[in-house]
Amino acid sequence: MKKIAFISLIFTILCSSCGEYNQLLKSQDADLKYSFAKKYFNQKKYVRSATLLEEIVIYFKGRAEAEESLYLLAQSYYGQKDYVTSSEYFKQYYTTYPKGEFAELSRFYGAYGLYLDSPDARLDQKTTHEAIQQFLMYLEYYPQSERAQEATKILFELQEKLAEKEYLAARLYYNLGTYMGNNYLSCVITAENTLKSYPDTKFREELRYLMIRSRYELALVSVDERLQGRYREVVDEYYNYMNEFPGGKYTKQVTKLFDYANSKITTNY
């Protein structure tokens, strides 16, 4: 009986809570809704706070509550992990109130939400690019902020994800080989561009290794008039690799490619 009574009590409380919320939705009192929106926000009931704030934020235009209500709306979506929507509202806030009380936080959380929403490197990186742009803007506005170091660290992480995506593309080109065309040259071009765009990437050695392997494969399928040039490119890539990674994990492999290519180069070329 005690268990039934307890369940009944919980059910009554829930119904009372739902009834209160439903009455608020029907109310025309913006101040009352705002008061409860803040209450729900503090209780981490973000869906309820966002729903109420969506209705009243427009009514607060020109009022003292306008600034805080817009910020709370952005934070309510952030709390729901709807980072794209929250980023839009954070942007609306710092655009409307560039020197507002929550301007710095809005710029940071707008960027940070997109960072959290950034997908795996194999997927489209539109959100990652947007996050990078927003963090760059944050650092431009607040270079001395206590969050500047974290923002910088995240920037490197996001850029590394873009480098990883390019590395995966280069590796795919190599694996495709001569399927539906010669993909080795595409591998070389992609790897070269990646090294230029992200010179400090952790994939640098793998990219160098892909380049020499691709140069070697290009030589094997080359026409006679280009053969000597292709072999010389293998040799050049070998030296590029060895200069950067003299004790690299692919030293044996690239040395074999070098020895073969070097043996094929004629002195009268």
PDB file of C-alpha atoms in Angstrom:
ATOM      1  CA  MET A   1       0.000   0.000   0.000  1.00  0.00           C
ATOM      2  CA  LYS A   2       2.879   2.362   0.792  1.00  0.00           C
ATOM      3  CA  LYS A   3       4.332   1.770  -2.678  1.00  0.00           C
ATOM      4  CA  ILE A   4       0.977   2.532  -4.325  1.00  0.00           C
ATOM      5  CA  ALA A   5       0.622   5.686  -2.255  1.00  0.00           C
ATOM      6  CA  PHE A   6       4.133   6.819  -3.248  1.00  0.00           C
ATOM      7  CA  ILE A   7       3.452   6.233  -6.944  1.00  0.00           C
ATOM      8  CA  SER A   8       0.163   8.085  -6.625  1.00  0.00           C
ATOM      9  CA  LEU A   9       1.959  11.030  -5.006  1.00  0.00           C
ATOM     10  CA  ILE A  10       4.555  11.173  -7.813  1.00  0.00           C
ATOM     11  CA  PHE A  11       1.802  11.020 -10.423  1.00  0.00           C
ATOM     12  CA  THR A  12      -0.053  13.875  -8.717  1.00  0.00           C
ATOM     13  CA  ILE A  13       3.100  16.009  -8.639  1.00  0.00           C
ATOM     14  CA  LEU A  14       3.797  15.335 -12.316  1.00  0.00           C
ATOM     15  CA  CYS A  15       0.241  16.162 -13.298  1.00  0.00           C
ATOM     16  CA  SER A  16       0.412  19.346 -11.250  1.00  0.00           C
ATOM     17  CA  SER A  17       3.658  20.300 -12.956  1.00  0.00           C
ATOM     18  CA  CYS A  18       2.246  19.597 -16.411  1.00  0.00           C
ATOM     19  CA  GLY A  19      -0.900  21.548 -15.578  1.00  0.00           C
ATOM     20  CA  GLU A  20       1.167  24.524 -14.464  1.00  0.00           C
ATOM     21  CA  TYR A  21       3.181  24.450 -17.673  1.00  0.00           C
ATOM     22  CA  ASN A  22       0.123  24.077 -19.897  1.00  0.00           C
ATOM     23  CA  GLN A  23      -1.498  27.052 -18.176  1.00  0.00           C
ATOM     24  CA  LEU A  24       1.633  29.085 -18.808  1.00  0.00           C
ATOM     25  CA  LEU A  25       1.520  28.265 -22.513  1.00  0.00           C
ATOM     26  CA  LYS A  26      -2.007  29.684 -22.685  1.00  0.00           C
ATOM     27  CA  SER A  27      -1.131  32.775 -20.668  1.00  0.00           C
ATOM     28  CA  GLN A  28      -0.682  36.198 -22.281  1.00  0.00           C
ATOM     29  CA  ASP A  29       1.459  37.448 -19.404  1.00  0.00           C
ATOM     30  CA  ALA A  30       4.985  37.747 -20.821  1.00  0.00           C
ATOM     31  CA  ASP A  31       6.527  38.626 -17.461  1.00  0.00           C
ATOM     32  CA  LEU A  32       4.997  35.562 -15.828  1.00  0.00           C
ATOM     33  CA  LYS A  33       6.261  33.361 -18.645  1.00  0.00           C
ATOM     34  CA  TYR A  34       9.713  34.884 -18.319  1.00  0.00           C
ATOM     35  CA  SER A  35       9.776  34.222 -14.593  1.00  0.00           C
ATOM     36  CA  PHE A  36       8.918  30.572 -15.125  1.00  0.00           C
ATOM     37  CA  ALA A  37      11.277  30.283 -18.109  1.00  0.00           C
ATOM     38  CA  LYS A  38      14.162  31.225 -15.814  1.00  0.00           C
ATOM     39  CA  LYS A  39      12.870  28.810 -13.192  1.00  0.00           C
ATOM     40  CA  TYR A  40      12.736  25.968 -15.718  1.00  0.00           C
ATOM     41  CA  PHE A  41      16.178  26.909 -17.024  1.00  0.00           C
ATOM     42  CA  ASN A  42      17.672  26.691 -13.536  1.00  0.00           C
ATOM     43  CA  GLN A  43      15.968  23.300 -13.144  1.00  0.00           C
ATOM     44  CA  LYS A  44      17.580  22.224 -16.444  1.00  0.00           C
ATOM     45  CA  LYS A  45      14.188  21.788 -18.061  1.00  0.00           C
ATOM     46  CA  TYR A  46      15.555  23.307 -21.233  1.00  0.00           C
ATOM     47  CA  VAL A  47      12.744  22.333 -23.590  1.00  0.00           C
ATOM     48  CA  ARG A  48      10.215  24.149 -21.418  1.00  0.00           C
ATOM     49  CA  SER A  49      12.400  27.224 -20.955  1.00  0.00           C
ATOM     50  CA  ALA A  50      13.130  27.422 -24.696  1.00  0.00           C
ATOM     51  CA  THR A  51       9.442  27.069 -25.598  1.00  0.00           C
ATOM     52  CA  LEU A  52       8.439  29.907 -23.275  1.00  0.00           C
ATOM     53  CA  LEU A  53      11.331  32.133 -24.291  1.00  0.00           C
ATOM     54  CA  GLU A  54      10.600  31.626 -28.013  1.00  0.00           C
ATOM     55  CA  GLU A  55       7.137  33.097 -27.381  1.00  0.00           C
ATOM     56  CA  ILE A  56       8.161  36.105 -25.328  1.00  0.00           C
ATOM     57  CA  VAL A  57      11.596  37.172 -26.567  1.00  0.00           C
ATOM     58  CA  ILE A  58      10.067  39.308 -29.295  1.00  0.00           C
ATOM     59  CA  TYR A  59       7.831  41.100 -26.770  1.00  0.00           C
ATOM     60  CA  PHE A  60      10.832  42.185 -24.743  1.00  0.00           C
ATOM     61  CA  LYS A  61      12.371  44.207 -27.564  1.00  0.00           C
ATOM     62  CA  GLY A  62      13.414  47.539 -26.150  1.00  0.00           C
ATOM     63  CA  ARG A  63      12.994  46.355 -22.574  1.00  0.00           C
ATOM     64  CA  ALA A  64      15.655  45.589 -19.988  1.00  0.00           C
ATOM     65  CA  GLU A  65      14.785  41.899 -20.159  1.00  0.00           C
ATOM     66  CA  ALA A  66      15.421  41.673 -23.906  1.00  0.00           C
ATOM     67  CA  GLU A  67      19.155  41.043 -23.625  1.00  0.00           C
ATOM     68  CA  GLU A  68      19.039  38.376 -20.943  1.00  0.00           C
ATOM     69  CA  SER A  69      16.024  36.578 -22.458  1.00  0.00           C
ATOM     70  CA  LEU A  70      17.776  36.185 -25.812  1.00  0.00           C
ATOM     71  CA  TYR A  71      20.900  34.843 -24.125  1.00  0.00           C
ATOM     72  CA  LEU A  72      18.849  32.402 -22.038  1.00  0.00           C
ATOM     73  CA  LEU A  73      17.070  31.236 -25.186  1.00  0.00           C
ATOM     74  CA  ALA A  74      20.429  30.435 -26.778  1.00  0.00           C
ATOM     75  CA  GLN A  75      21.557  28.654 -23.623  1.00  0.00           C
ATOM     76  CA  SER A  76      18.306  26.675 -23.451  1.00  0.00           C
ATOM     77  CA  TYR A  77      18.972  25.201 -26.902  1.00  0.00           C
ATOM     78  CA  TYR A  78      22.588  24.642 -25.908  1.00  0.00           C
ATOM     79  CA  GLY A  79      21.359  22.722 -22.875  1.00  0.00           C
ATOM     80  CA  GLN A  80      19.283  20.538 -25.206  1.00  0.00           C
ATOM     81  CA  LYS A  81      22.424  19.872 -27.291  1.00  0.00           C
ATOM     82  CA  ASP A  82      20.787  21.539 -30.267  1.00  0.00           C
ATOM     83  CA  TYR A  83      24.058  23.291 -31.019  1.00  0.00           C
ATOM     84  CA  VAL A  84      23.177  24.596 -34.482  1.00  0.00           C
ATOM     85  CA  THR A  85      20.073  26.425 -33.221  1.00  0.00           C
ATOM     86  CA  SER A  86      21.873  27.662 -30.117  1.00  0.00           C
ATOM     87  CA  SER A  87      24.722  28.991 -32.270  1.00  0.00           C
ATOM     88  CA  GLU A  88      22.222  30.947 -34.363  1.00  0.00           C
ATOM     89  CA  TYR A  89      20.736  32.563 -31.247  1.00  0.00           C
ATOM     90  CA  PHE A  90      24.164  33.261 -29.752  1.00  0.00           C
ATOM     91  CA  LYS A  91      25.066  34.976 -33.021  1.00  0.00           C
ATOM     92  CA  GLN A  92      21.827  36.942 -32.925  1.00  0.00           C
ATOM     93  CA  TYR A  93      22.721  38.033 -29.402  1.00  0.00           C
ATOM     94  CA  TYR A  94      26.257  39.305 -30.048  1.00  0.00           C
ATOM     95  CA  THR A  95      25.150  40.900 -33.315  1.00  0.00           C
ATOM     96  CA  THR A  96      22.333  42.747 -31.552  1.00  0.00           C
ATOM     97  CA  TYR A  97      24.336  43.487 -28.397  1.00  0.00           C
ATOM     98  CA  PRO A  98      28.019  43.584 -29.474  1.00  0.00           C
ATOM     99  CA  LYS A  99      28.997  45.114 -26.122  1.00  0.00           C
ATOM    100  CA  GLY A 100      26.334  43.347 -24.103  1.00  0.00           C
ATOM    101  CA  GLU A 101      26.835  41.641 -20.775  1.00  0.00           C
ATOM    102  CA  PHE A 102      26.865  38.206 -22.403  1.00  0.00           C
ATOM    103  CA  ALA A 103      28.649  39.093 -25.643  1.00  0.00           C
ATOM    104  CA  GLU A 104      31.875  37.239 -24.861  1.00  0.00           C
ATOM    105  CA  LEU A 105      30.063  34.165 -23.565  1.00  0.00           C
ATOM    106  CA  SER A 106      27.803  34.167 -26.615  1.00  0.00           C
ATOM    107  CA  ARG A 107      30.749  34.211 -28.992  1.00  0.00           C
ATOM    108  CA  PHE A 108      32.489  31.443 -27.086  1.00  0.00           C
ATOM    109  CA  TYR A 109      29.502  29.136 -26.633  1.00  0.00           C
ATOM    110  CA  GLY A 110      28.346  29.750 -30.190  1.00  0.00           C
ATOM    111  CA  ALA A 111      31.692  28.450 -31.420  1.00  0.00           C
ATOM    112  CA  TYR A 112      31.983  25.743 -28.770  1.00  0.00           C
ATOM    113  CA  GLY A 113      28.576  24.296 -29.620  1.00  0.00           C
ATOM    114  CA  LEU A 114      29.600  23.928 -33.261  1.00  0.00           C
ATOM    115  CA  TYR A 115      32.822  22.287 -32.092  1.00  0.00           C
ATOM    116  CA  LEU A 116      30.770  19.736 -30.132  1.00  0.00           C
ATOM    117  CA  ASP A 117      28.596  19.231 -33.222  1.00  0.00           C
ATOM    118  CA  SER A 118      31.588  18.751 -35.521  1.00  0.00           C
ATOM    119  CA  PRO A 119      31.260  15.301 -37.148  1.00  0.00           C
ATOM    120  CA  ASP A 120      33.730  12.496 -37.770  1.00  0.00           C
ATOM    121  CA  ALA A 121      36.524  13.357 -40.209  1.00  0.00           C
ATOM    122  CA  ARG A 122      35.006  11.050 -42.841  1.00  0.00           C
ATOM    123  CA  LEU A 123      31.849  13.160 -43.028  1.00  0.00           C
ATOM    124  CA  ASP A 124      31.118  16.615 -44.449  1.00  0.00           C
ATOM    125  CA  GLN A 125      33.061  19.245 -42.477  1.00  0.00           C
ATOM    126  CA  LYS A 126      30.865  22.308 -43.002  1.00  0.00           C
ATOM    127  CA  THR A 127      30.211  22.577 -39.255  1.00  0.00           C
ATOM    128  CA  THR A 128      33.930  22.246 -38.530  1.00  0.00           C
ATOM    129  CA  HIS A 129      34.732  25.138 -40.879  1.00  0.00           C
ATOM    130  CA  GLU A 130      32.027  27.259 -39.218  1.00  0.00           C
ATOM    131  CA  ALA A 131      33.382  26.451 -35.762  1.00  0.00           C
ATOM    132  CA  ILE A 132      36.892  27.458 -36.846  1.00  0.00           C
ATOM    133  CA  GLN A 133      35.651  30.780 -38.199  1.00  0.00           C
ATOM    134  CA  GLN A 134      33.748  31.529 -34.999  1.00  0.00           C
ATOM    135  CA  PHE A 135      36.696  30.659 -32.763  1.00  0.00           C
ATOM    136  CA  LEU A 136      38.953  32.877 -34.877  1.00  0.00           C
ATOM    137  CA  MET A 137      36.487  35.730 -34.430  1.00  0.00           C
ATOM    138  CA  TYR A 138      36.323  35.048 -30.699  1.00  0.00           C
ATOM    139  CA  LEU A 139      40.119  35.258 -30.395  1.00  0.00           C
ATOM    140  CA  GLU A 140      40.145  38.423 -32.468  1.00  0.00           C
ATOM    141  CA  TYR A 141      37.659  40.090 -30.105  1.00  0.00           C
ATOM    142  CA  TYR A 142      38.947  38.608 -26.845  1.00  0.00           C
ATOM    143  CA  PRO A 143      42.652  37.717 -27.211  1.00  0.00           C
ATOM    144  CA  GLN A 144      43.275  38.184 -23.477  1.00  0.00           C
ATOM    145  CA  SER A 145      40.231  36.252 -22.305  1.00  0.00           C
ATOM    146  CA  GLU A 146      40.584  33.473 -19.756  1.00  0.00           C
ATOM    147  CA  ARG A 147      39.055  31.233 -22.432  1.00  0.00           C
ATOM    148  CA  ALA A 148      41.537  32.247 -25.148  1.00  0.00           C
ATOM    149  CA  GLN A 149      43.922  29.363 -24.393  1.00  0.00           C
ATOM    150  CA  GLU A 150      41.106  26.817 -24.594  1.00  0.00           C
ATOM    151  CA  ALA A 151      39.828  28.388 -27.814  1.00  0.00           C
ATOM    152  CA  THR A 152      43.311  28.159 -29.355  1.00  0.00           C
ATOM    153  CA  LYS A 153      43.645  24.511 -28.339  1.00  0.00           C
ATOM    154  CA  ILE A 154      40.268  23.691 -29.882  1.00  0.00           C
ATOM    155  CA  LEU A 155      41.225  25.523 -33.079  1.00  0.00           C
ATOM    156  CA  PHE A 156      44.231  23.239 -33.537  1.00  0.00           C
ATOM    157  CA  GLU A 157      42.024  20.218 -32.864  1.00  0.00           C
ATOM    158  CA  LEU A 158      39.501  21.317 -35.493  1.00  0.00           C
ATOM    159  CA  GLN A 159      42.215  22.043 -38.049  1.00  0.00           C
ATOM    160  CA  GLU A 160      43.697  18.605 -37.369  1.00  0.00           C
ATOM    161  CA  LYS A 161      40.317  17.079 -38.180  1.00  0.00           C
ATOM    162  CA  LEU A 162      40.350  18.839 -41.557  1.00  0.00           C
ATOM    163  CA  ALA A 163      43.892  17.555 -42.124  1.00  0.00           C
ATOM    164  CA  GLU A 164      42.727  14.044 -41.279  1.00  0.00           C
ATOM    165  CA  LYS A 165      39.921  14.312 -43.819  1.00  0.00           C
ATOM    166  CA  GLU A 166      42.419  15.299 -46.513  1.00  0.00           C
ATOM    167  CA  TYR A 167      44.776  12.511 -45.481  1.00  0.00           C
ATOM    168  CA  LEU A 168      41.924   9.998 -45.789  1.00  0.00           C
ATOM    169  CA  ALA A 169      41.151  11.386 -49.246  1.00  0.00           C
ATOM    170  CA  ALA A 170      44.794  11.018 -50.316  1.00  0.00           C
ATOM    171  CA  ARG A 171      44.880   7.456 -49.003  1.00  0.00           C
ATOM    172  CA  LEU A 172      41.680   6.649 -50.852  1.00  0.00           C
ATOM    173  CA  TYR A 173      43.160   7.958 -54.105  1.00  0.00           C
ATOM    174  CA  TYR A 174      46.189   5.744 -53.568  1.00  0.00           C
ATOM    175  CA  ASN A 175      44.066   2.693 -52.863  1.00  0.00           C
ATOM    176  CA  LEU A 176      41.992   3.324 -55.975  1.00  0.00           C
ATOM    177  CA  GLY A 177      45.171   3.172 -58.035  1.00  0.00           C
ATOM    178  CA  THR A 178      44.338   3.062 -61.737  1.00  0.00           C
ATOM    179  CA  TYR A 179      40.659   2.336 -61.206  1.00  0.00           C
ATOM    180  CA  MET A 180      38.702   4.490 -63.684  1.00  0.00           C
ATOM    181  CA  GLY A 181      41.794   6.557 -64.380  1.00  0.00           C
ATOM    182  CA  ASN A 182      45.115   7.282 -62.733  1.00  0.00           C
ATOM    183  CA  ASN A 183      44.418   8.228 -59.118  1.00  0.00           C
ATOM    184  CA  TYR A 184      48.061   8.303 -58.029  1.00  0.00           C
ATOM    185  CA  LEU A 185      48.526  11.851 -59.293  1.00  0.00           C
ATOM    186  CA  SER A 186      45.401  12.918 -57.373  1.00  0.00           C
ATOM    187  CA  CYS A 187      46.942  11.361 -54.273  1.00  0.00           C
ATOM    188  CA  VAL A 188      50.121  13.401 -54.738  1.00  0.00           C
ATOM    189  CA  ILE A 189      48.240  16.658 -55.322  1.00  0.00           C
ATOM    190  CA  THR A 190      45.953  16.114 -52.317  1.00  0.00           C
ATOM    191  CA  ALA A 191      48.885  15.237 -50.067  1.00  0.00           C
ATOM    192  CA  GLU A 192      50.901  18.263 -51.218  1.00  0.00           C
ATOM    193  CA  ASN A 193      47.987  20.638 -50.630  1.00  0.00           C
ATOM    194  CA  THR A 194      47.366  19.146 -47.202  1.00  0.00           C
ATOM    195  CA  LEU A 195      50.979  19.684 -46.170  1.00  0.00           C
ATOM    196  CA  LYS A 196      50.771  23.307 -47.321  1.00  0.00           C
ATOM    197  CA  SER A 197      47.477  23.979 -45.525  1.00  0.00           C
ATOM    198  CA  TYR A 198      48.288  22.045 -42.324  1.00  0.00           C
ATOM    199  CA  PRO A 199      52.103  21.923 -42.020  1.00  0.00           C
ATOM    200  CA  ASP A 200      52.013  20.821 -38.373  1.00  0.00           C
ATOM    201  CA  THR A 201      49.605  17.928 -38.841  1.00  0.00           C
ATOM    202  CA  LYS A 202      50.322  14.618 -37.112  1.00  0.00           C
ATOM    203  CA  PHE A 203      49.673  12.935 -40.477  1.00  0.00           C
ATOM    204  CA  ARG A 204      52.701  14.590 -42.052  1.00  0.00           C
ATOM    205  CA  GLU A 205      54.837  11.442 -42.189  1.00  0.00           C
ATOM    206  CA  GLU A 206      51.973   9.362 -43.613  1.00  0.00           C
ATOM    207  CA  LEU A 207      51.384  11.996 -46.278  1.00  0.00           C
ATOM    208  CA  ARG A 208      55.062  12.022 -47.241  1.00  0.00           C
ATOM    209  CA  TYR A 209      55.010   8.245 -47.444  1.00  0.00           C
ATOM    210  CA  LEU A 210      51.893   8.264 -49.641  1.00  0.00           C
ATOM    211  CA  MET A 211      53.570  10.748 -51.953  1.00  0.00           C
ATOM    212  CA  ILE A 212      56.663   8.644 -52.592  1.00  0.00           C
ATOM    213  CA  ARG A 213      54.578   5.496 -53.061  1.00  0.00           C
ATOM    214  CA  SER A 214      52.338   7.315 -55.519  1.00  0.00           C
ATOM    215  CA  ARG A 215      55.338   8.741 -57.400  1.00  0.00           C
ATOM    216  CA  TYR A 216      56.724   5.218 -57.642  1.00  0.00           C
ATOM    217  CA  GLU A 217      53.427   3.832 -58.990  1.00  0.00           C
ATOM    218  CA  LEU A 218      53.239   6.704 -61.480  1.00  0.00           C
ATOM    219  CA  ALA A 219      56.664   5.762 -62.759  1.00  0.00           C
ATOM    220  CA  LEU A 220      55.649   2.139 -63.246  1.00  0.00           C
ATOM    221  CA  VAL A 221      52.750   3.104 -65.530  1.00  0.00           C
ATOM    222  CA  SER A 222      54.537   5.991 -67.226  1.00  0.00           C
ATOM    223  CA  VAL A 223      55.156   6.260 -70.967  1.00  0.00           C
ATOM    224  CA  ASP A 224      58.798   6.029 -72.046  1.00  0.00           C
ATOM    225  CA  GLU A 225      59.310   9.732 -72.690  1.00  0.00           C
ATOM    226  CA  ARG A 226      58.257  10.576 -69.117  1.00  0.00           C
ATOM    227  CA  LEU A 227      59.810   7.600 -67.375  1.00  0.00           C
ATOM    228  CA  GLN A 228      63.127   9.202 -66.393  1.00  0.00           C
ATOM    229  CA  GLY A 229      61.344  12.250 -64.990  1.00  0.00           C
ATOM    230  CA  ARG A 230      59.005  10.033 -62.959  1.00  0.00           C
ATOM    231  CA  TYR A 231      61.905   8.106 -61.445  1.00  0.00           C
ATOM    232  CA  ARG A 232      63.664  11.326 -60.528  1.00  0.00           C
ATOM    233  CA  GLU A 233      60.489  12.462 -58.755  1.00  0.00           C
ATOM    234  CA  VAL A 234      60.621   9.263 -56.680  1.00  0.00           C
ATOM    235  CA  VAL A 235      64.198  10.096 -55.722  1.00  0.00           C
ATOM    236  CA  ASP A 236      63.214  13.665 -54.817  1.00  0.00           C
ATOM    237  CA  GLU A 237      60.352  12.428 -52.634  1.00  0.00           C
ATOM    238  CA  TYR A 238      62.738  10.019 -50.934  1.00  0.00           C
ATOM    239  CA  TYR A 239      65.010  12.869 -49.915  1.00  0.00           C
ATOM    240  CA  ASN A 240      62.033  14.943 -48.782  1.00  0.00           C
ATOM    241  CA  TYR A 241      60.961  12.098 -46.529  1.00  0.00           C
ATOM    242  CA  MET A 242      64.418  11.316 -45.166  1.00  0.00           C
ATOM    243  CA  ASN A 243      65.204  14.967 -44.474  1.00  0.00           C
ATOM    244  CA  GLU A 244      62.102  15.247 -42.302  1.00  0.00           C
ATOM    245  CA  PHE A 245      62.031  11.728 -40.842  1.00  0.00           C
ATOM    246  CA  PRO A 246      65.556  10.293 -40.835  1.00  0.00           C
ATOM    247  CA  GLY A 247      64.489   7.659 -38.336  1.00  0.00           C
ATOM    248  CA  GLY A 248      60.951   7.373 -39.658  1.00  0.00           C
ATOM    249  CA  LYS A 249      58.810   4.263 -39.414  1.00  0.00           C
ATOM    250  CA  TYR A 250      58.746   3.900 -43.214  1.00  0.00           C
ATOM    251  CA  THR A 251      62.507   4.230 -43.731  1.00  0.00           C
ATOM    252  CA  LYS A 252      62.968   0.664 -45.029  1.00  0.00           C
ATOM    253  CA  GLN A 253      60.057   0.932 -47.447  1.00  0.00           C
ATOM    254  CA  VAL A 254      61.088   4.270 -48.951  1.00  0.00           C
ATOM    255  CA  THR A 255      64.708   3.142 -49.232  1.00  0.00           C
ATOM    256  CA  LYS A 256      63.630   0.178 -51.365  1.00  0.00           C
ATOM    257  CA  LEU A 257      61.630   2.499 -53.620  1.00  0.00           C
ATOM    258  CA  PHE A 258      64.598   4.859 -53.833  1.00  0.00           C
ATOM    259  CA  ASP A 259      67.064   2.079 -54.707  1.00  0.00           C
ATOM    260  CA  TYR A 260      64.857   0.789 -57.490  1.00  0.00           C
ATOM    261  CA  ALA A 261      64.110   4.236 -58.954  1.00  0.00           C
ATOM    262  CA  ASN A 262      67.725   5.343 -58.688  1.00  0.00           C
ATOM    263  CA  SER A 263      68.886   2.216 -60.521  1.00  0.00           C
ATOM    264  CA  LYS A 264      66.596   3.071 -63.416  1.00  0.00           C
ATOM    265  CA  ILE A 265      67.874   6.592 -63.902  1.00  0.00           C
ATOM    266  CA  THR A 266      70.317   6.803 -66.823  1.00  0.00           C
ATOM    267  CA  THR A 267      73.306   9.123 -66.663  1.00  0.00           C
ATOM    268  CA  ASN A 268      72.592  10.657 -70.053  1.00  0.00           C
ATOM    269  CA  TYR A 269      69.126  11.832 -69.082  1.00  0.00           C
TER     270      TYR A 269
END
